[in-house]
């Protein structure tokens, strides 16, 4: 099947900048240069999300069941003078090959430039606690969720910066862009990572984002890199450092926290989780994913907004 035939068969429009063909139970994926430049939650870059959705949709189709995935570039990159965005995309490809067994063009070269075996890698650290005032709807939802679920025994942190640098945090040393994990907490020996989306934010890229954050955190917990040294730790980073040192984390759970999903995901959640959780663990950590509804957060948000409006 070509791309139009796949769209007709599955009932959904696929991103214009990623090519798809399905023949003999193999999904061929062609990545464009634009995919490297876009943020991973955008349709043209979220290759992991689209592939997993198609695998879920065709799972029970005897003729078109996807048994293997092959990813190629429409123009083979030179892999020279890579930007942080480029390296982030290559890192995602490398992890897709390791975790799900997908075949990646130039995989050896991609592994060479994203394994950083000859470098001393550090994660950026937070310079202050998260702002008390929410800047947008999703930030407000984070605060409401934390307010509803935190207590004396349970502590949920928010906005963990995740940017990789060589040796020290400096512009010239940047390897990967700094992005922010929405929320996280430690529950006994499980590290829970939350990716929160507002109801109207229903992009397939939610899958790609949480897969990426989970991989970064897994590499950190396993000891592949450390947080850069700082005089004071914010946003619970001291707890993560302690977990890495004591090796007390045995499981990482990636949680999709939303009550609004793209229909490709919403209609295939169980199968998508089966695919996500069937990953090949490359460390001793157990990695699982789950969906969790926000349980009335939007009602609380509306009340919160009305209260602030009346107060002003």
XYZ file of C-alpha atoms in Angstrom:
312
model
C 0.000 0.000 0.000
C 1.160 3.498 -0.734
C 0.552 6.395 1.637
C -2.893 7.300 0.289
C -3.982 3.678 0.467
C -2.746 3.432 4.064
C -4.708 6.585 4.948
C -7.845 5.176 3.332
C -7.412 1.829 5.062
C -6.769 3.240 8.534
C -9.144 6.188 8.231
C -6.713 8.926 9.295
C -4.563 11.519 7.555
C -0.817 11.020 7.941
C 1.761 13.853 8.140
C 2.795 15.305 4.781
C 6.525 15.346 5.547
C 6.893 11.663 6.408
C 6.558 8.990 3.721
C 4.838 5.666 4.422
C 4.455 2.476 2.394
C 3.361 -0.940 3.634
C 4.322 -4.064 1.712
C 4.792 -7.674 2.824
C 4.151 -6.735 6.465
C 7.005 -4.203 6.461
C 6.369 -0.515 7.061
C 8.754 1.690 5.097
C 9.149 5.170 6.578
C 10.937 8.018 4.794
C 12.065 10.971 6.897
C 12.386 14.453 5.366
C 14.786 17.198 6.396
C 11.874 19.119 7.929
C 11.356 16.283 10.399
C 14.776 17.012 11.900
C 14.011 20.714 12.348
C 10.577 20.470 13.967
C 9.849 19.916 17.652
C 9.216 16.247 18.391
C 5.571 16.811 19.341
C 4.825 18.214 15.868
C 3.270 15.882 13.297
C 6.177 16.073 10.848
C 8.703 14.985 13.496
C 6.784 12.524 15.694
C 7.797 9.431 13.728
C 7.639 7.134 16.798
C 4.034 8.112 17.465
C 2.840 7.588 13.896
C 4.615 4.250 13.526
C 3.228 2.902 16.800
C -0.297 4.068 15.911
C -0.124 2.322 12.528
C 1.230 -0.838 14.153
C -1.721 -0.771 16.556
C -4.337 -0.153 13.855
C -3.107 -2.972 11.606
C -2.268 -5.409 14.414
C -5.205 -7.738 13.735
C -5.126 -7.354 9.952
C -3.698 -10.646 8.692
C -2.675 -9.120 5.364
C -1.257 -5.807 6.570
C -0.045 -6.597 10.091
C 3.221 -4.679 10.571
C 5.969 -7.089 11.564
C 8.974 -4.887 10.801
C 9.788 -1.202 10.366
C 12.469 0.317 8.144
C 13.273 4.031 8.473
C 15.214 5.901 5.793
C 16.054 9.517 4.960
C 14.882 11.118 1.731
C 18.383 12.624 1.621
C 21.117 10.852 3.574
C 22.566 13.377 6.062
C 26.271 14.156 6.109
C 26.266 13.883 9.938
C 28.725 16.785 10.023
C 28.301 19.975 12.054
C 25.156 18.580 13.643
C 22.950 21.001 15.539
C 21.460 20.082 18.918
C 18.144 19.526 17.112
C 19.814 17.137 14.668
C 21.449 15.180 17.492
C 18.163 14.976 19.369
C 16.487 13.454 16.321
C 19.363 10.999 15.783
C 19.230 10.053 19.476
C 15.536 9.253 19.070
C 16.278 7.108 16.016
C 19.067 5.300 17.853
C 16.764 4.542 20.787
C 13.983 3.382 18.443
C 16.380 0.847 16.967
C 17.600 -0.322 20.367
C 14.212 -0.452 22.082
C 11.893 -1.631 19.309
C 14.177 -3.291 16.780
C 13.318 -0.952 13.922
C 15.867 -0.828 11.113
C 17.429 2.619 10.724
C 19.433 3.877 7.755
C 23.045 4.674 8.721
C 22.394 3.257 12.187
C 26.090 2.642 12.882
C 26.901 6.289 12.182
C 23.938 7.465 14.257
C 25.046 5.288 17.161
C 28.571 6.673 16.883
C 27.472 10.313 17.185
C 24.830 9.766 19.903
C 26.505 7.261 22.230
C 29.079 9.879 23.338
C 31.378 7.168 24.680
C 34.400 9.465 24.609
C 32.643 12.365 26.347
C 31.781 13.313 29.923
C 28.078 14.103 29.652
C 26.154 16.285 32.092
C 22.497 17.224 32.397
C 21.573 20.840 32.949
C 20.129 21.604 36.360
C 17.370 23.950 37.501
C 18.483 27.346 38.820
C 15.260 27.922 40.794
C 12.011 26.272 41.771
C 9.170 26.213 39.243
C 7.289 29.502 39.045
C 4.260 29.776 41.299
C 2.225 31.595 38.648
C 1.154 29.392 35.742
C 2.002 30.733 32.294
C -0.543 28.659 30.341
C -3.402 26.176 30.698
C -1.160 23.118 30.925
C 0.957 24.781 33.613
C -2.234 25.494 35.571
C -3.279 21.868 35.186
C 0.103 20.762 36.525
C -0.367 22.851 39.631
C -3.912 21.591 40.195
C -2.786 17.986 39.756
C 0.064 18.473 42.227
C -2.267 20.191 44.702
C -4.752 17.302 44.461
C -2.221 14.496 44.760
C 0.615 15.729 46.966
C 0.507 15.074 50.704
C 2.901 14.443 53.578
C 4.076 11.158 52.091
C 3.759 11.954 48.404
C 5.783 14.660 46.660
C 5.293 15.486 42.988
C 7.821 17.756 41.273
C 7.376 19.738 38.058
C 9.262 21.148 35.088
C 12.471 19.113 35.210
C 14.978 20.537 32.677
C 16.550 17.900 30.436
C 19.385 19.219 28.291
C 22.666 17.412 27.588
C 26.106 19.024 27.473
C 29.686 17.859 27.053
C 31.737 18.404 30.253
C 29.933 21.548 31.437
C 26.821 23.596 30.740
C 27.819 26.128 28.094
C 26.441 27.062 24.690
C 29.508 25.695 22.894
C 29.169 22.353 24.718
C 25.486 21.713 24.025
C 24.603 18.257 22.698
C 20.806 18.099 23.063
C 18.260 20.925 23.427
C 16.829 21.625 26.869
C 13.230 20.494 27.141
C 11.129 20.103 30.272
C 9.473 17.033 31.752
C 6.052 18.136 33.019
C 5.981 16.270 36.347
C 7.636 13.380 38.138
C 7.638 11.561 41.466
C 9.331 8.660 43.244
C 6.991 5.903 44.433
C 9.051 3.337 46.376
C 11.411 1.913 43.736
C 9.439 3.339 40.784
C 10.215 6.658 39.118
C 7.009 8.025 37.569
C 7.227 10.486 34.676
C 4.118 12.450 33.666
C 3.444 13.987 30.257
C 0.396 16.245 30.640
C -1.641 17.666 27.773
C -4.605 20.022 27.821
C -7.841 18.654 26.406
C -7.483 20.351 23.023
C -3.842 19.329 22.586
C -4.381 15.976 20.902
C -1.286 15.454 18.791
C 0.209 12.022 18.128
C 3.490 13.557 19.303
C 2.565 12.926 22.945
C 3.882 9.394 22.349
C 7.192 10.634 20.936
C 7.704 13.119 23.772
C 7.243 10.672 26.627
C 9.309 7.992 24.883
C 12.124 10.551 24.592
C 11.936 11.716 28.217
C 11.835 8.124 29.417
C 14.976 7.308 27.436
C 16.837 10.351 28.792
C 15.891 9.523 32.380
C 16.714 5.834 31.905
C 20.199 6.757 30.676
C 20.638 9.051 33.685
C 19.448 6.547 36.302
C 21.654 3.887 34.717
C 24.649 6.190 35.153
C 25.396 7.247 31.574
C 25.550 10.871 32.714
C 25.011 13.075 35.775
C 23.492 16.436 36.634
C 25.983 19.265 36.462
C 27.299 20.357 39.853
C 25.462 23.218 41.534
C 25.501 25.001 44.896
C 21.862 24.139 45.472
C 19.434 21.667 43.919
C 15.897 22.653 42.951
C 12.791 20.790 41.726
C 13.757 17.566 43.472
C 16.998 17.092 41.560
C 18.699 16.146 44.834
C 16.311 13.167 45.048
C 17.237 12.044 41.542
C 20.942 12.318 42.345
C 20.387 10.193 45.430
C 18.472 7.588 43.416
C 21.278 7.365 40.887
C 23.900 7.001 43.610
C 21.978 4.451 45.683
C 20.650 2.549 42.629
C 17.246 2.349 44.317
C 15.138 2.821 41.165
C 14.122 -0.478 39.572
C 11.289 0.728 37.342
C 10.465 3.818 35.276
C 6.802 4.412 34.476
C 5.886 6.856 31.720
C 2.351 8.157 32.287
C 0.262 9.923 29.634
C -1.867 12.288 31.717
C -4.712 13.596 29.564
C -8.396 13.258 28.843
C -8.027 14.365 25.232
C -6.168 12.134 22.766
C -5.766 11.931 19.004
C -8.365 9.378 17.817
C -5.605 7.112 16.485
C -4.423 6.810 20.096
C -7.780 7.015 21.877
C -9.273 4.189 19.802
C -6.249 1.908 20.209
C -4.921 2.588 23.717
C -4.617 -1.027 24.853
C -2.732 -2.143 21.746
C -0.505 0.947 21.837
C 0.443 0.174 25.433
C 1.159 -3.416 24.441
C 3.563 -2.189 21.751
C 5.197 0.416 24.003
C 5.636 -2.049 26.850
C 7.069 -4.730 24.582
C 10.284 -2.747 24.209
C 13.654 -4.423 24.577
C 15.184 -3.218 27.827
C 18.786 -2.185 27.199
C 19.486 -1.658 30.911
C 18.496 -3.458 34.108
C 15.562 -1.068 34.574
C 11.973 -2.098 33.885
C 10.261 0.455 31.620
C 6.461 0.620 31.360
C 3.900 3.088 30.013
C 0.298 3.796 31.013
C -2.586 6.202 30.370
C -4.248 8.126 33.182
C -7.226 10.465 32.902
C -7.039 13.841 34.593
C -10.150 13.118 36.677
C -11.933 16.450 36.641
C -8.899 18.704 36.396
C -10.648 20.884 33.823
C -13.571 21.478 36.195
C -11.088 22.553 38.877
C -9.332 24.764 36.331
C -12.577 26.513 35.386
C -13.303 27.180 39.070
C -9.743 28.420 39.530
C -10.108 30.841 36.615
C -13.492 32.126 37.833
C -12.094 32.691 41.327
C -9.131 34.671 39.975
C -11.405 36.702 37.708
C -13.743 37.630 40.564
C -10.784 38.496 42.812
C -9.436 40.930 40.241
